[in-house]
Short mmCIF file of C-alpha atoms in Angstrom, two decimals:
data_model
loop_
_atom_site.label_atom_id
_atom_site.label_comp_id
_atom_site.label_asym_id
_atom_site.label_seq_id
_atom_site.Cartn_x
_atom_site.Cartn_y
_atom_site.Cartn_z
CA MET Y 1 -0.02 0.08 0.49
CA HIS Y 2 1.71 3.37 -1.21
CA HIS Y 3 0.58 6.89 -0.56
CA TYR Y 4 1.49 8.65 -4.02
CA LEU Y 5 1.90 12.51 -4.21
CA ALA Y 6 3.25 14.32 -7.48
CA GLN Y 7 4.19 17.73 -7.27
CA THR Y 8 6.80 18.60 -10.23
CA ASN Y 9 5.49 20.58 -13.33
CA SER Y 10 5.58 17.29 -15.55
CA ILE Y 11 5.93 13.67 -15.26
CA LYS Y 12 6.63 11.10 -17.72
CA GLU Y 13 7.54 7.51 -16.20
CA ARG Y 14 7.72 3.97 -17.22
CA SER Y 15 6.88 1.09 -14.73
CA VAL Y 16 6.42 -2.40 -14.63
CA LEU Y 17 3.73 -3.52 -12.37
CA THR Y 18 5.60 -6.88 -10.91
CA MET Y 19 1.70 -6.94 -8.81
CA ASN Y 20 -1.95 -6.22 -9.38
CA ALA Y 21 -2.90 -2.81 -8.55
CA ILE Y 22 -5.74 -0.61 -7.14
CA SER Y 23 -5.43 3.10 -7.94
CA LEU Y 24 -7.54 5.46 -5.87
CA VAL Y 25 -7.25 8.39 -7.37
CA ILE Y 26 -7.53 10.98 -4.40
CA ARG Y 27 -7.02 14.37 -7.06
CA GLY Y 28 -6.05 15.27 -10.58
CA HIS Y 29 -5.70 12.93 -13.44
CA LYS Y 30 -3.01 11.22 -15.54
CA THR Y 31 -2.85 9.04 -18.94
CA MET Y 32 -1.39 5.50 -18.82
CA TYR Y 33 -0.57 3.20 -21.79
CA PHE Y 34 -0.22 -0.02 -21.61
CA SER Y 35 0.24 -2.44 -24.55
CA GLU Y 36 -3.35 -3.40 -25.36
CA LYS Y 37 -4.88 0.10 -23.94
CA THR Y 38 -4.91 3.70 -22.71
CA VAL Y 39 -6.35 4.62 -20.08
CA HIS Y 40 -7.61 8.23 -18.51
CA ALA Y 41 -7.37 8.17 -14.82
CA ASN Y 42 -9.14 10.86 -12.95
CA GLU Y 43 -10.17 11.51 -9.44
CA ASN Y 44 -14.12 10.52 -10.17
CA GLU Y 45 -12.76 7.05 -10.68
CA ILE Y 46 -10.95 4.17 -9.27
CA HIS Y 47 -8.76 1.59 -11.29
CA MET Y 48 -7.89 -2.25 -11.17
CA LEU Y 49 -4.73 -2.69 -13.09
CA THR Y 50 -2.79 -5.98 -14.10
CA THR Y 51 0.75 -6.90 -13.90
CA GLY Y 52 2.92 -5.20 -17.25
CA ASN Y 53 4.36 -2.73 -18.34
CA CYS Y 54 3.24 1.28 -18.08
CA ILE Y 55 4.02 4.32 -19.39
CA ALA Y 56 2.06 7.21 -17.25
CA THR Y 57 2.10 10.84 -17.92
CA ILE Y 58 1.16 13.61 -15.83
CA ASP Y 59 0.89 16.99 -16.32
CA ILE Y 60 0.92 18.79 -13.31
CA SER Y 61 1.16 22.55 -14.69
CA SER Y 62 -2.66 22.20 -15.64
CA GLN Y 63 -3.96 20.44 -13.05
CA GLY Y 64 -2.03 21.26 -9.34
CA PRO Y 65 -0.49 18.01 -7.77
CA PHE Y 66 -1.59 14.64 -8.43
CA GLU Y 67 -2.53 12.19 -5.29
CA SER Y 68 -3.19 9.06 -5.04
CA VAL Y 69 -2.79 5.62 -2.90
CA LEU Y 70 -2.14 2.27 -4.25
CA ILE Y 71 -3.01 -0.74 -3.18
CA PHE Y 72 -1.06 -3.85 -4.53
CA PHE Y 73 -2.03 -7.45 -4.31
CA SER Y 74 -0.76 -10.85 -5.80
CA ARG Y 75 -2.65 -12.99 -7.98
CA GLU Y 76 -2.52 -15.36 -5.18
CA GLU Y 77 -4.46 -13.09 -2.89
CA LEU Y 78 -6.83 -12.41 -5.64
CA ALA Y 79 -7.42 -16.75 -5.88
CA ASP Y 80 -7.73 -16.97 -2.48
CA PHE Y 81 -10.37 -14.22 -2.16
CA CYS Y 82 -12.60 -15.88 -5.25
CA VAL Y 83 -12.08 -19.03 -3.05
CA THR Y 84 -13.56 -17.52 0.14
CA TYR Y 85 -16.39 -16.09 -1.59
CA ALA Y 86 -16.90 -18.94 -4.35
CA SER Y 87 -20.41 -19.21 -3.67
CA VAL Y 88 -21.22 -15.21 -3.70
CA ILE Y 89 -18.99 -15.41 -7.03
CA ASN Y 90 -21.12 -18.18 -8.56
CA THR Y 91 -24.32 -16.53 -7.47
CA LEU Y 92 -23.67 -13.27 -8.69
CA LYS Y 93 -22.38 -14.53 -12.26
CA LYS Y 94 -25.25 -16.12 -13.32
CA ASN Y 95 -26.34 -14.42 -16.92
CA LEU Y 96 -23.50 -11.98 -17.20
CA ARG Y 97 -21.22 -12.21 -20.27
CA ILE Y 98 -17.82 -12.02 -19.01
CA GLN Y 99 -15.33 -9.97 -21.03
CA SER Y 100 -11.76 -10.48 -19.72
CA SER Y 101 -9.83 -7.33 -19.38
CA PRO Y 102 -6.61 -6.34 -17.89
CA TYR Y 103 -7.99 -2.84 -16.88
CA VAL Y 104 -11.34 -2.01 -14.86
CA SER Y 105 -12.51 1.38 -13.63
CA PHE Y 106 -15.34 1.93 -10.52
CA ARG Y 107 -17.05 5.07 -10.53
CA LYS Y 108 -16.80 6.61 -6.87
CA ASP Y 109 -19.50 6.46 -4.79
CA ASP Y 110 -20.11 7.15 -1.16
CA PHE Y 111 -18.87 3.81 0.26
CA ILE Y 112 -15.38 4.02 -1.96
CA ILE Y 113 -15.13 7.94 -1.11
CA ASN Y 114 -15.18 6.99 2.62
CA TYR Y 115 -13.05 3.82 2.31
CA ILE Y 116 -10.34 5.92 0.99
CA ASN Y 117 -10.61 8.56 3.72
CA SER Y 118 -10.11 5.79 6.36
CA LEU Y 119 -6.97 4.81 4.45
CA LEU Y 120 -5.95 8.12 4.51
CA LEU Y 121 -6.78 8.88 8.32
CA SER Y 122 -4.86 5.36 8.63
CA LEU Y 123 -1.54 6.15 7.28
CA LYS Y 124 -1.57 9.55 8.40
CA LYS Y 125 -1.62 8.61 12.18
CA HIS Y 126 0.53 5.46 11.78
CA GLY Y 127 2.54 6.20 8.71
CA THR Y 128 1.72 2.40 7.65
CA LEU Y 129 -0.32 -0.48 8.34
CA SER Y 130 -0.03 -3.84 9.58
CA GLU Y 131 -0.17 -6.95 7.28
CA SER Y 132 -3.34 -7.81 8.88
CA MET Y 133 -4.78 -4.82 8.46
CA LYS Y 134 -3.58 -4.54 4.75
CA GLN Y 135 -5.24 -8.25 4.26
CA LEU Y 136 -8.24 -7.14 5.79
CA LYS Y 137 -8.86 -3.42 3.65
CA LEU Y 138 -7.84 -5.31 0.31
CA ARG Y 139 -10.36 -7.82 1.23
CA GLU Y 140 -13.30 -5.08 2.26
CA LEU Y 141 -12.69 -3.02 -0.95
CA LEU Y 142 -12.87 -6.38 -3.19
CA LEU Y 143 -15.92 -7.58 -1.67
CA TYR Y 144 -17.88 -4.38 -2.06
CA LEU Y 145 -16.55 -4.28 -5.62
CA LEU Y 146 -18.04 -7.67 -6.10
CA GLU Y 147 -21.56 -7.35 -4.70
CA HIS Y 148 -21.86 -3.88 -6.01
CA HIS Y 149 -20.31 -3.54 -9.15
CA THR Y 150 -20.16 -7.33 -10.30
CA ARG Y 151 -20.03 -7.10 -13.76
CA ASN Y 152 -16.93 -4.73 -13.87
CA PHE Y 153 -15.05 -6.61 -11.09
CA LEU Y 154 -15.49 -10.13 -13.00
CA ASN Y 155 -14.07 -8.50 -16.36
CA PHE Y 156 -10.51 -7.89 -14.31
CA LYS Y 157 -8.37 -10.17 -16.43
CA THR Y 158 -6.72 -12.05 -13.54
CA THR Y 159 -10.00 -12.75 -11.89
CA GLU Y 160 -11.04 -14.25 -15.01
CA SER Y 161 -7.95 -16.39 -15.30
CA ILE Y 162 -8.50 -18.07 -12.06
CA THR Y 163 -10.21 -21.45 -13.06
CA GLN Y 164 -12.87 -23.79 -11.37
CA VAL Y 165 -9.89 -26.31 -10.69
CA GLU Y 166 -7.69 -23.90 -8.93
CA MET Y 167 -10.53 -22.61 -6.78
CA THR Y 168 -11.45 -26.47 -6.05
CA ILE Y 169 -7.92 -26.99 -5.20
CA ARG Y 170 -7.30 -24.09 -3.08
CA SER Y 171 -10.49 -24.52 -1.31
CA VAL Y 172 -9.96 -28.08 -0.18
CA MET Y 173 -5.99 -27.52 0.71
CA GLU Y 174 -7.18 -24.38 2.83
CA SER Y 175 -9.82 -26.58 4.56
CA ASN Y 176 -8.05 -29.36 5.30
CA ALA Y 177 -4.00 -28.23 5.52
CA LEU Y 178 -4.26 -29.84 8.85
CA ASN Y 179 -6.44 -32.81 9.27
CA ASN Y 180 -3.58 -35.50 8.05
CA LEU Y 181 -5.37 -36.26 4.84
CA THR Y 182 -3.23 -38.23 2.37
CA LEU Y 183 -2.41 -37.11 -1.12
CA HIS Y 184 -4.64 -39.48 -2.61
CA GLU Y 185 -7.45 -38.56 0.04
CA LEU Y 186 -6.90 -34.76 -1.13
CA SER Y 187 -7.14 -35.60 -5.20
CA PHE Y 188 -10.45 -37.56 -4.34
CA LEU Y 189 -11.93 -34.65 -2.81
CA CYS Y 190 -10.70 -32.78 -5.61
CA ASN Y 191 -12.47 -35.26 -8.15
CA LEU Y 192 -9.08 -35.35 -9.79
CA SER Y 193 -6.36 -38.00 -10.12
CA LEU Y 194 -3.39 -38.05 -7.80
CA SER Y 195 -0.94 -37.52 -11.30
CA THR Y 196 -3.63 -34.54 -12.47
CA PHE Y 197 -3.94 -32.99 -8.47
CA LYS Y 198 -0.07 -32.68 -8.07
CA ARG Y 199 0.69 -31.46 -11.72
CA HIS Y 200 -1.91 -28.52 -11.10
CA PHE Y 201 -0.97 -28.11 -7.58
CA GLN Y 202 2.87 -27.54 -8.75
CA LYS Y 203 1.13 -24.77 -11.41
CA ILE Y 204 -0.88 -23.17 -9.00
CA TYR Y 205 1.67 -23.43 -5.52
CA GLY Y 206 5.32 -23.36 -7.77
CA ILE Y 207 5.60 -26.32 -4.83
CA SER Y 208 5.00 -29.91 -4.05
CA PRO Y 209 1.52 -30.51 -2.26
CA ASN Y 210 4.18 -32.11 0.41
CA ALA Y 211 6.22 -29.25 0.94
CA TRP Y 212 3.01 -26.99 1.04
CA LEU Y 213 1.64 -29.26 3.64
CA LEU Y 214 4.70 -29.56 6.00
CA ARG Y 215 5.31 -25.47 5.93
CA ARG Y 216 1.79 -25.12 6.67
CA LYS Y 217 2.29 -27.60 9.69
CA MET Y 218 5.30 -25.55 11.01
CA ASP Y 219 3.54 -22.87 10.68
CA LYS Y 220 0.94 -23.93 12.82
CA ALA Y 221 3.71 -25.22 15.37
CA VAL Y 222 5.09 -22.06 15.70
CA HIS Y 223 1.95 -20.54 16.59
CA MET Y 224 1.37 -23.00 18.99
CA LEU Y 225 4.98 -22.67 20.80
CA THR Y 226 4.49 -18.89 20.87
CA VAL Y 227 1.09 -18.05 20.88
CA GLU Y 228 -0.60 -20.96 22.75
CA LYS Y 229 2.36 -21.67 24.62
CA THR Y 230 1.63 -25.26 23.79
CA LYS Y 231 4.83 -27.41 25.14
CA PRO Y 232 6.35 -29.20 21.84
CA SER Y 233 5.65 -32.31 23.42
CA ASP Y 234 2.05 -32.10 23.10
CA ILE Y 235 2.20 -30.50 19.11
CA TRP Y 236 3.38 -33.32 17.77
CA PHE Y 237 0.49 -36.04 17.71
CA GLN Y 238 -2.13 -32.85 16.68
CA LEU Y 239 -0.05 -32.17 13.60
CA GLY Y 240 -0.21 -35.23 12.58
CA PHE Y 241 3.26 -36.88 12.94
CA GLU Y 242 3.72 -40.50 13.99
CA THR Y 243 6.15 -39.66 16.07
CA HIS Y 244 7.74 -36.92 18.60
CA THR Y 245 11.12 -37.81 16.93
CA GLY Y 246 9.67 -37.29 13.15
CA PHE Y 247 8.24 -33.95 14.35
CA THR Y 248 11.60 -32.64 16.22
CA LYS Y 249 13.39 -33.80 13.07
CA ALA Y 250 11.37 -31.59 10.81
CA PHE Y 251 11.20 -28.67 12.84
CA LYS Y 252 14.84 -28.65 12.98
CA LYS Y 253 15.22 -29.05 9.19
CA HIS Y 254 12.56 -26.11 8.81
CA PHE Y 255 14.16 -24.08 10.88
CA GLY Y 256 17.42 -24.71 11.82
CA PHE Y 257 16.79 -25.53 15.67
CA SER Y 258 14.66 -27.67 17.49
CA PRO Y 259 11.14 -26.81 18.92
CA LYS Y 260 12.17 -27.17 22.60
CA ASN Y 261 15.28 -24.62 21.89
CA TYR Y 262 12.32 -22.64 20.17
CA PHE Y 263 10.10 -22.94 22.87
CA SER Y 264 12.66 -21.83 25.85
CA SER Y 265 13.57 -18.90 23.91
CA LYS Y 266 10.47 -17.15 23.64
#
């Protein structure tokens, strides 16, 4: 999340969006050139942009300072949002004709104006937002746009590219990450063969299912050690390890020290 203010006479800059972005224009206007489209952004709209190259021009001399708040988010964050609200999306998109676009705009209304003001107040008071608050504010805006500007939101290119298979795999994994199911059982819940499940999983997450599950178990172990103050000897069976020794070895390999030493240091 970035509060942007341009005050020089004229700006023309090249940029590469390595993440998707929502541009909340507060005042002024600018022109953005993409490979597929030219966009004229102004203070009456907000804009969703996909990753890629962009050239932006701002003529400060004719309009005064340009100000905006940029919210960056990954494809994975958008995919997780789509999984969480899959039933809402499936209901809302019935009978809608979706036209994929790398750029979509939304007219400002009272909610969006108040949303921007709430961000500015938080940034002014705290300078930055915690990761948890950033996630919460991003989901708040995405859900509002989904429910009240459904067609435009679903037209967003990255939203359209999230397949039903990906949504199913993400949903099954998030729901069963700590349930000690085998890969055969997880692939069965996804209605996929084991080999197809593994292939899709690697493409979605960039790692193997076993590596992803171990990472989630280690994250949970740290939470139990530090937040819940659980003793290491009481954790291993809750996370599905066959022995205390097996859990200790996996923990030490993942973090570089034993759970007992980690627990003692906290």
